[in-house]
């Protein structure tokens, strides 16, 4: 139990660093009316490398953290991140999950799926859905580019943080394990 709690706390610390980076980037992109989000990076490492209990706790807690700062119903991001975690965790046995490229691609797919799900939930509430759709498309493209560029560094940061405190997951030598 303590082992998995330490894993969750380490990942949340890494995600705090990512949130600070995204916040600063969004501050500088505000004049361009662009907003970055990278929920795929929150889910990918935990779903591919951690056991179910620790990974789900980390993803769900990160979702609650995102909910606290978002003007949406509390629990929406937590539920979506938890669902995305479960889906990726379910298919991870078919993937070479120790590979950085696989982690980045998983983050990109999760980012896309969560972005589309959140867009469908929120698009009808906009005064002009057509203009909102164009803005969401621009935000999605910027977020995907950000995820692809920052993804390898962030996956390595999470692994290094887990190794630093001595709770790194075991390396999987076979992709069918």
mmCIF file of C-alpha atoms in Angstrom, residues 33-177:
data_model
loop_
_atom_site.group_PDB
_atom_site.id
_atom_site.type_symbol
_atom_site.label_atom_id
_atom_site.label_comp_id
_atom_site.label_asym_id
_atom_site.label_seq_id
_atom_site.Cartn_x
_atom_site.Cartn_y
_atom_site.Cartn_z
ATOM 1 C CA UNK A 33 -6.542 32.970 -28.357
ATOM 2 C CA UNK A 34 -4.938 29.535 -28.017
ATOM 3 C CA UNK A 35 -5.132 27.222 -25.039
ATOM 4 C CA UNK A 36 -3.004 24.152 -24.429
ATOM 5 C CA UNK A 37 -4.133 21.079 -22.558
ATOM 6 C CA UNK A 38 -2.372 17.747 -22.223
ATOM 7 C CA UNK A 39 -4.541 15.266 -20.334
ATOM 8 C CA UNK A 40 -3.034 12.470 -22.411
ATOM 9 C CA UNK A 41 0.301 13.011 -20.714
ATOM 10 C CA UNK A 42 -1.415 12.604 -17.362
ATOM 11 C CA UNK A 43 -2.791 9.183 -18.292
ATOM 12 C CA UNK A 44 -0.172 7.579 -20.574
ATOM 13 C CA UNK A 45 2.668 6.753 -18.175
ATOM 14 C CA UNK A 46 0.405 5.590 -15.362
ATOM 15 C CA UNK A 47 -1.680 3.408 -17.670
ATOM 16 C CA UNK A 48 1.279 1.838 -19.440
ATOM 17 C CA UNK A 49 3.636 1.256 -16.522
ATOM 18 C CA UNK A 50 1.851 1.224 -13.151
ATOM 19 C CA UNK A 51 -0.383 -1.428 -11.593
ATOM 20 C CA UNK A 52 -4.130 -0.884 -11.797
ATOM 21 C CA UNK A 53 -4.677 0.448 -8.268
ATOM 22 C CA UNK A 54 -1.838 2.960 -8.167
ATOM 23 C CA UNK A 55 -2.338 4.103 -11.749
ATOM 24 C CA UNK A 56 -6.078 4.593 -11.418
ATOM 25 C CA UNK A 57 -5.636 6.468 -8.146
ATOM 26 C CA UNK A 58 -3.059 8.746 -9.780
ATOM 27 C CA UNK A 59 -5.184 9.416 -12.888
ATOM 28 C CA UNK A 60 -8.367 9.981 -10.876
ATOM 29 C CA UNK A 61 -6.603 12.332 -8.425
ATOM 30 C CA UNK A 62 -5.106 14.280 -11.322
ATOM 31 C CA UNK A 63 -8.602 14.536 -12.809
ATOM 32 C CA UNK A 64 -9.917 15.959 -9.533
ATOM 33 C CA UNK A 65 -7.043 18.423 -9.610
ATOM 34 C CA UNK A 66 -8.063 19.504 -13.120
ATOM 35 C CA UNK A 67 -11.702 19.735 -12.018
ATOM 36 C CA UNK A 68 -10.790 22.071 -9.185
ATOM 37 C CA UNK A 69 -9.513 24.662 -11.653
ATOM 38 C CA UNK A 70 -12.092 24.172 -14.409
ATOM 39 C CA UNK A 71 -15.513 25.820 -14.640
ATOM 40 C CA UNK A 72 -17.255 22.459 -15.151
ATOM 41 C CA UNK A 73 -19.147 20.017 -12.971
ATOM 42 C CA UNK A 74 -16.800 18.616 -10.355
ATOM 43 C CA UNK A 75 -15.763 15.090 -11.242
ATOM 44 C CA UNK A 76 -16.020 15.377 -15.031
ATOM 45 C CA UNK A 77 -12.285 15.325 -15.706
ATOM 46 C CA UNK A 78 -11.744 12.727 -12.998
ATOM 47 C CA UNK A 79 -14.285 10.380 -14.553
ATOM 48 C CA UNK A 80 -12.926 10.883 -18.075
ATOM 49 C CA UNK A 81 -9.296 10.445 -17.014
ATOM 50 C CA UNK A 82 -10.255 7.339 -15.049
ATOM 51 C CA UNK A 83 -12.070 5.902 -18.067
ATOM 52 C CA UNK A 84 -9.162 6.710 -20.396
ATOM 53 C CA UNK A 85 -6.754 5.122 -17.913
ATOM 54 C CA UNK A 86 -8.824 1.931 -17.789
ATOM 55 C CA UNK A 87 -8.973 1.666 -21.590
ATOM 56 C CA UNK A 88 -5.223 2.162 -22.075
ATOM 57 C CA UNK A 89 -4.434 -0.119 -19.126
ATOM 58 C CA UNK A 90 -6.632 -2.817 -20.671
ATOM 59 C CA UNK A 91 -4.771 -2.798 -24.021
ATOM 60 C CA UNK A 92 -1.264 -2.280 -22.649
ATOM 61 C CA UNK A 93 -0.490 -5.998 -22.793
ATOM 62 C CA UNK A 94 -0.476 -5.767 -26.578
ATOM 63 C CA UNK A 95 1.968 -2.858 -26.642
ATOM 64 C CA UNK A 96 5.712 -2.559 -26.047
ATOM 65 C CA UNK A 97 4.931 -0.308 -23.094
ATOM 66 C CA UNK A 98 8.522 0.523 -22.091
ATOM 67 C CA UNK A 99 9.104 2.351 -25.373
ATOM 68 C CA UNK A 100 8.959 6.140 -25.293
ATOM 69 C CA UNK A 101 7.342 6.332 -28.720
ATOM 70 C CA UNK A 102 4.492 4.099 -27.553
ATOM 71 C CA UNK A 103 3.970 6.339 -24.518
ATOM 72 C CA UNK A 104 3.854 9.473 -26.662
ATOM 73 C CA UNK A 105 1.475 7.908 -29.195
ATOM 74 C CA UNK A 106 -0.766 6.695 -26.362
ATOM 75 C CA UNK A 107 -0.715 10.216 -24.896
ATOM 76 C CA UNK A 108 -1.666 11.670 -28.286
ATOM 77 C CA UNK A 109 -4.602 9.281 -28.697
ATOM 78 C CA UNK A 110 -5.829 9.862 -25.152
ATOM 79 C CA UNK A 111 -5.432 13.611 -25.617
ATOM 80 C CA UNK A 112 -7.483 13.460 -28.819
ATOM 81 C CA UNK A 113 -10.213 11.290 -27.293
ATOM 82 C CA UNK A 114 -10.539 13.441 -24.170
ATOM 83 C CA UNK A 115 -10.509 16.642 -26.207
ATOM 84 C CA UNK A 116 -13.298 15.365 -28.443
ATOM 85 C CA UNK A 117 -15.335 14.104 -25.477
ATOM 86 C CA UNK A 118 -15.005 17.402 -23.621
ATOM 87 C CA UNK A 119 -15.808 19.342 -26.811
ATOM 88 C CA UNK A 120 -19.036 17.404 -27.319
ATOM 89 C CA UNK A 121 -19.995 18.016 -23.707
ATOM 90 C CA UNK A 122 -19.303 21.769 -23.888
ATOM 91 C CA UNK A 123 -19.901 22.818 -27.502
ATOM 92 C CA UNK A 124 -23.669 23.194 -27.151
ATOM 93 C CA UNK A 125 -23.248 25.711 -24.332
ATOM 94 C CA UNK A 126 -21.354 28.207 -26.499
ATOM 95 C CA UNK A 127 -23.210 31.222 -27.929
ATOM 96 C CA UNK A 128 -21.778 30.532 -31.407
ATOM 97 C CA UNK A 129 -20.922 26.826 -31.758
ATOM 98 C CA UNK A 130 -19.411 27.302 -35.242
ATOM 99 C CA UNK A 131 -16.849 29.827 -34.003
ATOM 100 C CA UNK A 132 -16.279 27.675 -30.946
ATOM 101 C CA UNK A 133 -15.629 24.661 -33.144
ATOM 102 C CA UNK A 134 -12.913 26.486 -35.079
ATOM 103 C CA UNK A 135 -11.285 27.603 -31.847
ATOM 104 C CA UNK A 136 -11.444 24.074 -30.427
ATOM 105 C CA UNK A 137 -9.791 22.720 -33.580
ATOM 106 C CA UNK A 138 -6.958 25.237 -33.249
ATOM 107 C CA UNK A 139 -6.588 24.378 -29.549
ATOM 108 C CA UNK A 140 -6.526 20.661 -30.387
ATOM 109 C CA UNK A 141 -3.806 21.104 -32.997
ATOM 110 C CA UNK A 142 -1.687 23.205 -30.627
ATOM 111 C CA UNK A 143 -2.235 20.739 -27.777
ATOM 112 C CA UNK A 144 -1.287 17.756 -29.915
ATOM 113 C CA UNK A 145 1.890 19.502 -31.063
ATOM 114 C CA UNK A 146 2.723 20.359 -27.443
ATOM 115 C CA UNK A 147 2.053 16.762 -26.354
ATOM 116 C CA UNK A 148 4.277 15.365 -29.104
ATOM 117 C CA UNK A 149 7.129 17.744 -28.269
ATOM 118 C CA UNK A 150 6.975 17.562 -24.465
ATOM 119 C CA UNK A 151 5.855 13.927 -24.205
ATOM 120 C CA UNK A 152 9.272 12.216 -24.278
ATOM 121 C CA UNK A 153 10.670 14.576 -21.657
ATOM 122 C CA UNK A 154 7.632 14.211 -19.414
ATOM 123 C CA UNK A 155 7.604 10.407 -19.597
ATOM 124 C CA UNK A 156 11.307 10.402 -18.679
ATOM 125 C CA UNK A 157 10.630 12.844 -15.824
ATOM 126 C CA UNK A 158 8.001 10.545 -14.354
ATOM 127 C CA UNK A 159 10.257 7.503 -14.571
ATOM 128 C CA UNK A 160 13.155 9.431 -13.034
ATOM 129 C CA UNK A 161 10.952 10.655 -10.181
ATOM 130 C CA UNK A 162 9.817 7.105 -9.427
ATOM 131 C CA UNK A 163 13.415 5.852 -9.545
ATOM 132 C CA UNK A 164 14.561 8.682 -7.296
ATOM 133 C CA UNK A 165 12.248 7.646 -4.489
ATOM 134 C CA UNK A 166 12.785 3.931 -5.121
ATOM 135 C CA UNK A 167 9.346 2.914 -6.406
ATOM 136 C CA UNK A 168 9.987 2.571 -10.136
ATOM 137 C CA UNK A 169 7.898 -0.085 -11.891
ATOM 138 C CA UNK A 170 9.705 -3.186 -13.085
ATOM 139 C CA UNK A 171 10.859 -3.225 -16.687
ATOM 140 C CA UNK A 172 8.666 -5.492 -18.786
ATOM 141 C CA UNK A 173 10.821 -7.546 -21.145
ATOM 142 C CA UNK A 174 7.972 -9.151 -23.063
ATOM 143 C CA UNK A 175 5.145 -7.130 -24.462
ATOM 144 C CA UNK A 176 2.744 -9.939 -23.552
ATOM 145 C CA UNK A 177 3.469 -9.733 -19.823
#
